[in-house]
PDB file of C-alpha atoms in Angstrom:
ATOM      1  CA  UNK U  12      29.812  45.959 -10.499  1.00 40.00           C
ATOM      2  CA  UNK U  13      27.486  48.759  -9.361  1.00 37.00           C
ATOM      3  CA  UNK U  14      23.951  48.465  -9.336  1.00 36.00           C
ATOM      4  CA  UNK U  15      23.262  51.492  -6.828  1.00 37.00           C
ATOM      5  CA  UNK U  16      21.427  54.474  -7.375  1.00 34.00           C
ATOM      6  CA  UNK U  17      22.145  54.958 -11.089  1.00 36.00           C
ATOM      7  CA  UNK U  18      19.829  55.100 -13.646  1.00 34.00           C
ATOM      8  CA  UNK U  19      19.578  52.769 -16.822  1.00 33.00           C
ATOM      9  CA  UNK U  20      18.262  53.071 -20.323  1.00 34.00           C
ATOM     10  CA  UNK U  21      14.239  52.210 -21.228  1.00 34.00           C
ATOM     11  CA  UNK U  22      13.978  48.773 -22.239  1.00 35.00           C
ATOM     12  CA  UNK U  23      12.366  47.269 -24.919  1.00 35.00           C
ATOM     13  CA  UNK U  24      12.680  44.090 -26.326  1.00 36.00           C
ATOM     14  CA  UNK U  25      15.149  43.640 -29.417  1.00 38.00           C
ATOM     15  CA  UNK U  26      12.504  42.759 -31.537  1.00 36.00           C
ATOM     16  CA  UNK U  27      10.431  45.779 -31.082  1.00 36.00           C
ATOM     17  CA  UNK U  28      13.592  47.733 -31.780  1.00 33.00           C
ATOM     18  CA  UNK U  29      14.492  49.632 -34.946  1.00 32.00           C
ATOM     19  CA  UNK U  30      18.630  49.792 -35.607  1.00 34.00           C
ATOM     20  CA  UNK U  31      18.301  53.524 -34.670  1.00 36.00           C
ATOM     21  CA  UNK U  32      16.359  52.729 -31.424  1.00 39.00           C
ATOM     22  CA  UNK U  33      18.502  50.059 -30.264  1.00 39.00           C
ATOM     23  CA  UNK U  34      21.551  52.705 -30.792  1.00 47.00           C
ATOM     24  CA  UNK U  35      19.874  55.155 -28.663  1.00 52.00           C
ATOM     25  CA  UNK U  36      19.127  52.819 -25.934  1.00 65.00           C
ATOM     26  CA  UNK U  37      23.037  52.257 -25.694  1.00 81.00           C
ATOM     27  CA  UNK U  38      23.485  55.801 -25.712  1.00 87.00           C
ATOM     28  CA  UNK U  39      25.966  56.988 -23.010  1.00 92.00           C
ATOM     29  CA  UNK U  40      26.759  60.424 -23.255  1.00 93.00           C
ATOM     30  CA  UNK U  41      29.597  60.564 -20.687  1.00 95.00           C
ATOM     31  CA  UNK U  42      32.188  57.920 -19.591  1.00 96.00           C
ATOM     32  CA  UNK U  43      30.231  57.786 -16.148  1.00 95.00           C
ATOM     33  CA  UNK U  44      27.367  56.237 -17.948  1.00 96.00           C
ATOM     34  CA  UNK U  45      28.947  54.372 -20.046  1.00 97.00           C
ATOM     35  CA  UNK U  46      30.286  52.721 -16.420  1.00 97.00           C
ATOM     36  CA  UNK U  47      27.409  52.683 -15.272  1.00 96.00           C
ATOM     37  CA  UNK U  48      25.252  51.308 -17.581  1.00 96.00           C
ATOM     38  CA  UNK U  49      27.457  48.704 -18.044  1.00 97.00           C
ATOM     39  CA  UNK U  50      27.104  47.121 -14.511  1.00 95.00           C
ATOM     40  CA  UNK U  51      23.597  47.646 -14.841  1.00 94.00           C
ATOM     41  CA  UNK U  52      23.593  45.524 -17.220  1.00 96.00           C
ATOM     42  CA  UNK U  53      25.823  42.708 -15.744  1.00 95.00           C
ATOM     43  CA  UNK U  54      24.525  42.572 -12.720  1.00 94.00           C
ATOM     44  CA  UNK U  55      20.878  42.211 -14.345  1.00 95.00           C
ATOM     45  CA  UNK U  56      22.142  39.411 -16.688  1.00 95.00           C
ATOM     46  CA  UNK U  57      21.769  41.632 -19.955  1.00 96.00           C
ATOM     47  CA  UNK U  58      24.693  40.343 -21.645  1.00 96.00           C
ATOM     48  CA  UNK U  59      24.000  42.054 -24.933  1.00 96.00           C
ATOM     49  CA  UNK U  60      23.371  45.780 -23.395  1.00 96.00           C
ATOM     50  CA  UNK U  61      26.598  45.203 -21.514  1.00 96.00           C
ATOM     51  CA  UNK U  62      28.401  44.418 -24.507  1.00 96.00           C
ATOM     52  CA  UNK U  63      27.144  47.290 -26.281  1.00 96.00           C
ATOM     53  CA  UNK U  64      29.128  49.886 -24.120  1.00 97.00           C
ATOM     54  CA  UNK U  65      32.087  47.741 -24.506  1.00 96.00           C
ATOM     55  CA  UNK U  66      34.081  48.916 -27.444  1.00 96.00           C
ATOM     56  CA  UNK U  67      34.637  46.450 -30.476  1.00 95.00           C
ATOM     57  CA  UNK U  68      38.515  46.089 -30.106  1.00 96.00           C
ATOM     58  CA  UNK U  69      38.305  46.496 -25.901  1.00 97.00           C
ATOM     59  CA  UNK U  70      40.471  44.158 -23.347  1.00 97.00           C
ATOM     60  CA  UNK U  71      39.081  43.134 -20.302  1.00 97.00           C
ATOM     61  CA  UNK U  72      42.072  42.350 -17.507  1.00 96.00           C
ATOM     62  CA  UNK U  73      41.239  40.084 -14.431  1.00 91.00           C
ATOM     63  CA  UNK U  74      42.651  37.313 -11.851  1.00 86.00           C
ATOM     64  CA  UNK U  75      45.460  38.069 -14.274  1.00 88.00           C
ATOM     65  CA  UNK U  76      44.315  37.304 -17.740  1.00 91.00           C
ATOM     66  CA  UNK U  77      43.629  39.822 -20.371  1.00 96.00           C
ATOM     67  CA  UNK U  78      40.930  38.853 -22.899  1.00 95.00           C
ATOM     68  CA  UNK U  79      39.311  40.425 -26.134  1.00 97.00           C
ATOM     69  CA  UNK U  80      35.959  41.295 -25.587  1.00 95.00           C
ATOM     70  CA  UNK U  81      34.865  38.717 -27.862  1.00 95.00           C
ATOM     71  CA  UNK U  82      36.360  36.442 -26.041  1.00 95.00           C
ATOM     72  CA  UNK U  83      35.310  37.619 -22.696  1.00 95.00           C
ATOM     73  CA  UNK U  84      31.935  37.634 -24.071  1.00 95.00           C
ATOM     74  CA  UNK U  85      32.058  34.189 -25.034  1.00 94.00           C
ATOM     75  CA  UNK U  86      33.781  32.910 -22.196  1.00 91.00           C
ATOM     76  CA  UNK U  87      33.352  34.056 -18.454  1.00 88.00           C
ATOM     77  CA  UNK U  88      30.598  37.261 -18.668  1.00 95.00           C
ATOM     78  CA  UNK U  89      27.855  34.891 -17.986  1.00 94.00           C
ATOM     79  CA  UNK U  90      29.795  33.539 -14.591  1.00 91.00           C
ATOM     80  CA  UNK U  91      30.503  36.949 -13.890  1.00 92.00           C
ATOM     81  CA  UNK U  92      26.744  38.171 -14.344  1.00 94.00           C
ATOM     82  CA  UNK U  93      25.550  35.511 -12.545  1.00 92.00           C
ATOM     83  CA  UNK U  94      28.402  36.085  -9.280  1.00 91.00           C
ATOM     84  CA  UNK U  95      27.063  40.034  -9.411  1.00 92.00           C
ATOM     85  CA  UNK U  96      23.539  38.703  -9.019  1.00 89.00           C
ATOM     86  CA  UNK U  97      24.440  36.935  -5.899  1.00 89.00           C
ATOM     87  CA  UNK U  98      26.263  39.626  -3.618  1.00 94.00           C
ATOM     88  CA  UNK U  99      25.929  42.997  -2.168  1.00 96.00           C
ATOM     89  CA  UNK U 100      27.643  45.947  -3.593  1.00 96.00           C
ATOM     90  CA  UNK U 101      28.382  49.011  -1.922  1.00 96.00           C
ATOM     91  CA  UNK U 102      30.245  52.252  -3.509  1.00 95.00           C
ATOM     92  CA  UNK U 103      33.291  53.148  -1.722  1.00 97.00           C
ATOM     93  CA  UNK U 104      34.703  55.707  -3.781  1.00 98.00           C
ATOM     94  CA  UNK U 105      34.833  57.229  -7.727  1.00 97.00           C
ATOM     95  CA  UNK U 106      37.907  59.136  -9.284  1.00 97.00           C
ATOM     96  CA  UNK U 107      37.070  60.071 -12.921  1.00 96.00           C
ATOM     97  CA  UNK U 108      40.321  61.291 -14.756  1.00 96.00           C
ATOM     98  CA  UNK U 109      39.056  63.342 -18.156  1.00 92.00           C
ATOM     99  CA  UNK U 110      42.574  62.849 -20.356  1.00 88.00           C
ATOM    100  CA  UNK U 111      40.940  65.062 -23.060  1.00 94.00           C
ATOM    101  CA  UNK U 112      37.391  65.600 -24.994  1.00 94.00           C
ATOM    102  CA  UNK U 113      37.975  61.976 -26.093  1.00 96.00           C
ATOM    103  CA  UNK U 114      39.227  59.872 -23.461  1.00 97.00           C
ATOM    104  CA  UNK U 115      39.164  59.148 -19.581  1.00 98.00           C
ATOM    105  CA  UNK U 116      39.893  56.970 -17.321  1.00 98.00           C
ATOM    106  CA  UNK U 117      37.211  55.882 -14.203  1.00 98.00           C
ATOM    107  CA  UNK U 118      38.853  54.223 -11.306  1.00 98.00           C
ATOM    108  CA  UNK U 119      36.320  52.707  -8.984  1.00 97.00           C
ATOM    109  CA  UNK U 120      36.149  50.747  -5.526  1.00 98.00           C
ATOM    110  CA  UNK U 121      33.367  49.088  -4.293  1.00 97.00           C
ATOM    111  CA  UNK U 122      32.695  46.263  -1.093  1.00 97.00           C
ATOM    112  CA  UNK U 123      31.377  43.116  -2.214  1.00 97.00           C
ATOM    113  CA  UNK U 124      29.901  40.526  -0.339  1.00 97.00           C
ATOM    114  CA  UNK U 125      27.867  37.870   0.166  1.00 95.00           C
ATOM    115  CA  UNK U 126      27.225  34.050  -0.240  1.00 91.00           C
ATOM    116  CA  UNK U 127      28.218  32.437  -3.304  1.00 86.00           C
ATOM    117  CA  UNK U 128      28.374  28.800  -4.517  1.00 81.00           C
ATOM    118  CA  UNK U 129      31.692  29.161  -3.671  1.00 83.00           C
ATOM    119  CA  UNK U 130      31.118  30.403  -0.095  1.00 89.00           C
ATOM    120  CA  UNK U 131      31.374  33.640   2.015  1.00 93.00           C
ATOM    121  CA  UNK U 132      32.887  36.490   0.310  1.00 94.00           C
ATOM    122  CA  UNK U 133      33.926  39.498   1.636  1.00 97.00           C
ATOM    123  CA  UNK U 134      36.207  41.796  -0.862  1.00 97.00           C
ATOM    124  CA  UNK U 135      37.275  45.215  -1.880  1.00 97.00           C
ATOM    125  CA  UNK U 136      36.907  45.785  -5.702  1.00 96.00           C
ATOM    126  CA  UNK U 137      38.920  47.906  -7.799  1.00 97.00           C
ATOM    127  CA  UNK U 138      37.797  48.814 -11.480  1.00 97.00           C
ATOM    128  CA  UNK U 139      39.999  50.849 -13.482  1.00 98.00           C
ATOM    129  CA  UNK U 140      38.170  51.776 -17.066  1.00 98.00           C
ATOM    130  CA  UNK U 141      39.497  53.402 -20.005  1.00 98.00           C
ATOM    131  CA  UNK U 142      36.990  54.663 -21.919  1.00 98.00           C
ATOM    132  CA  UNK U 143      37.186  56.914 -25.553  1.00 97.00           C
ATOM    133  CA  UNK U 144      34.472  59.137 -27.333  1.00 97.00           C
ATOM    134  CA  UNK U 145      33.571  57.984 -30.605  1.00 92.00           C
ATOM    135  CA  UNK U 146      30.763  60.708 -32.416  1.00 89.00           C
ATOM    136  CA  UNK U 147      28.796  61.845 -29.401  1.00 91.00           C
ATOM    137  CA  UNK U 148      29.264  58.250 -27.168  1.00 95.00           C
ATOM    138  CA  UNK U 149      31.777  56.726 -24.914  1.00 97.00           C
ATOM    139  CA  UNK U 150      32.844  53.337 -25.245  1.00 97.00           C
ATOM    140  CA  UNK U 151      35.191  51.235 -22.425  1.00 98.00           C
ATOM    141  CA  UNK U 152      38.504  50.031 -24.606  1.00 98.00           C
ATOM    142  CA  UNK U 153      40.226  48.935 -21.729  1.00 98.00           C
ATOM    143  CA  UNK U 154      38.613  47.336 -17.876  1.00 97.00           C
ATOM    144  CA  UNK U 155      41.254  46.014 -15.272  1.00 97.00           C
ATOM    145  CA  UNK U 156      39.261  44.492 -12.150  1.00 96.00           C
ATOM    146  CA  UNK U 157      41.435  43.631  -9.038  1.00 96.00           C
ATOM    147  CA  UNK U 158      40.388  42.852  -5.795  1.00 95.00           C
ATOM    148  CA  UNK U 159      41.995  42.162  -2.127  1.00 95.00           C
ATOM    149  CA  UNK U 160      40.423  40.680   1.051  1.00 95.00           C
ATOM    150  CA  UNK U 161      38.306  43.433   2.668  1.00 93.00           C
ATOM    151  CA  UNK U 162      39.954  44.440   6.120  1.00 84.00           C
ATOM    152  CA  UNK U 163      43.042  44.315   4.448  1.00 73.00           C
ATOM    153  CA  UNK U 164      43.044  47.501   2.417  1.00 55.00           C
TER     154      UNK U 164
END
């Protein structure tokens, strides 16, 4: 859940959007942004921008579980929005894995830490993102987040 250096699309409010607006705003021209759009949005709370670079039929996989979006949406993404809003997280290291002009896989480790309702927290964060091309944007169909004790990596 990256919130570093990248950039983010303008933002308007929803109601000052038209459909074709609101579709450019979620533009994401490569899986990258996609990614990283994404966080942006979690970690600012934006629920519905995050969900817009989540494909329709996507699975999200963590502590275990694997969820429909829909699902994910309706259950956990706010606790995990508000969790990214309370640490510190710091890039460790990117491999992007182009399968073909229409999907790609992002693997992605970051630190996070911090104090949390539920305490100290000190982890290493692995994302692994499969994301495919539909017209001229990406869209994540599959996100797999693991994480171990940092030190112990």
């Amino acid at each position: 859940h990256d919130h570093g250096s990248e950039h983010h699309p303008e933002q308007t409010s929803d109601n000052d959007r038209s459909a074709a607006d609101h579709d450019q705003a979620h533009a994401a021209p490569t899986p990258e942004e996609a990614i990283n759009f994404f966080h942006h949005s979690l970690v600012e709370g934006r629920a519905e921008d995050a969900l817009a670079y989540l494909h329709p039929q996507a699975t999200v996989i963590e502590g275990g579980r694997t969820e429909a979006v829909s699902h994910y949406a309706d259950g956990h993404m706010k606790s995990d929005m508000q969790f990214l809003g309370q640490i510190s997280i710091e890039p460790i290291s990117r491999e992007v894995l182009v399968d073909s002009d229409t999907q790609a896989t992002i693997v992605t480790k970051r630190r996070m830490h911090g104090q949390t309702e539920q305490g100290t927290l000190d982890i290493i964060s692995v994302e692994t993102a499969t994301l495919i091309k539909e017209d001229a944007d990406w869209r994540i169909v599959q996100l797999a987040w693991s994480s171990t004790p940092y030190g112990d990596t």
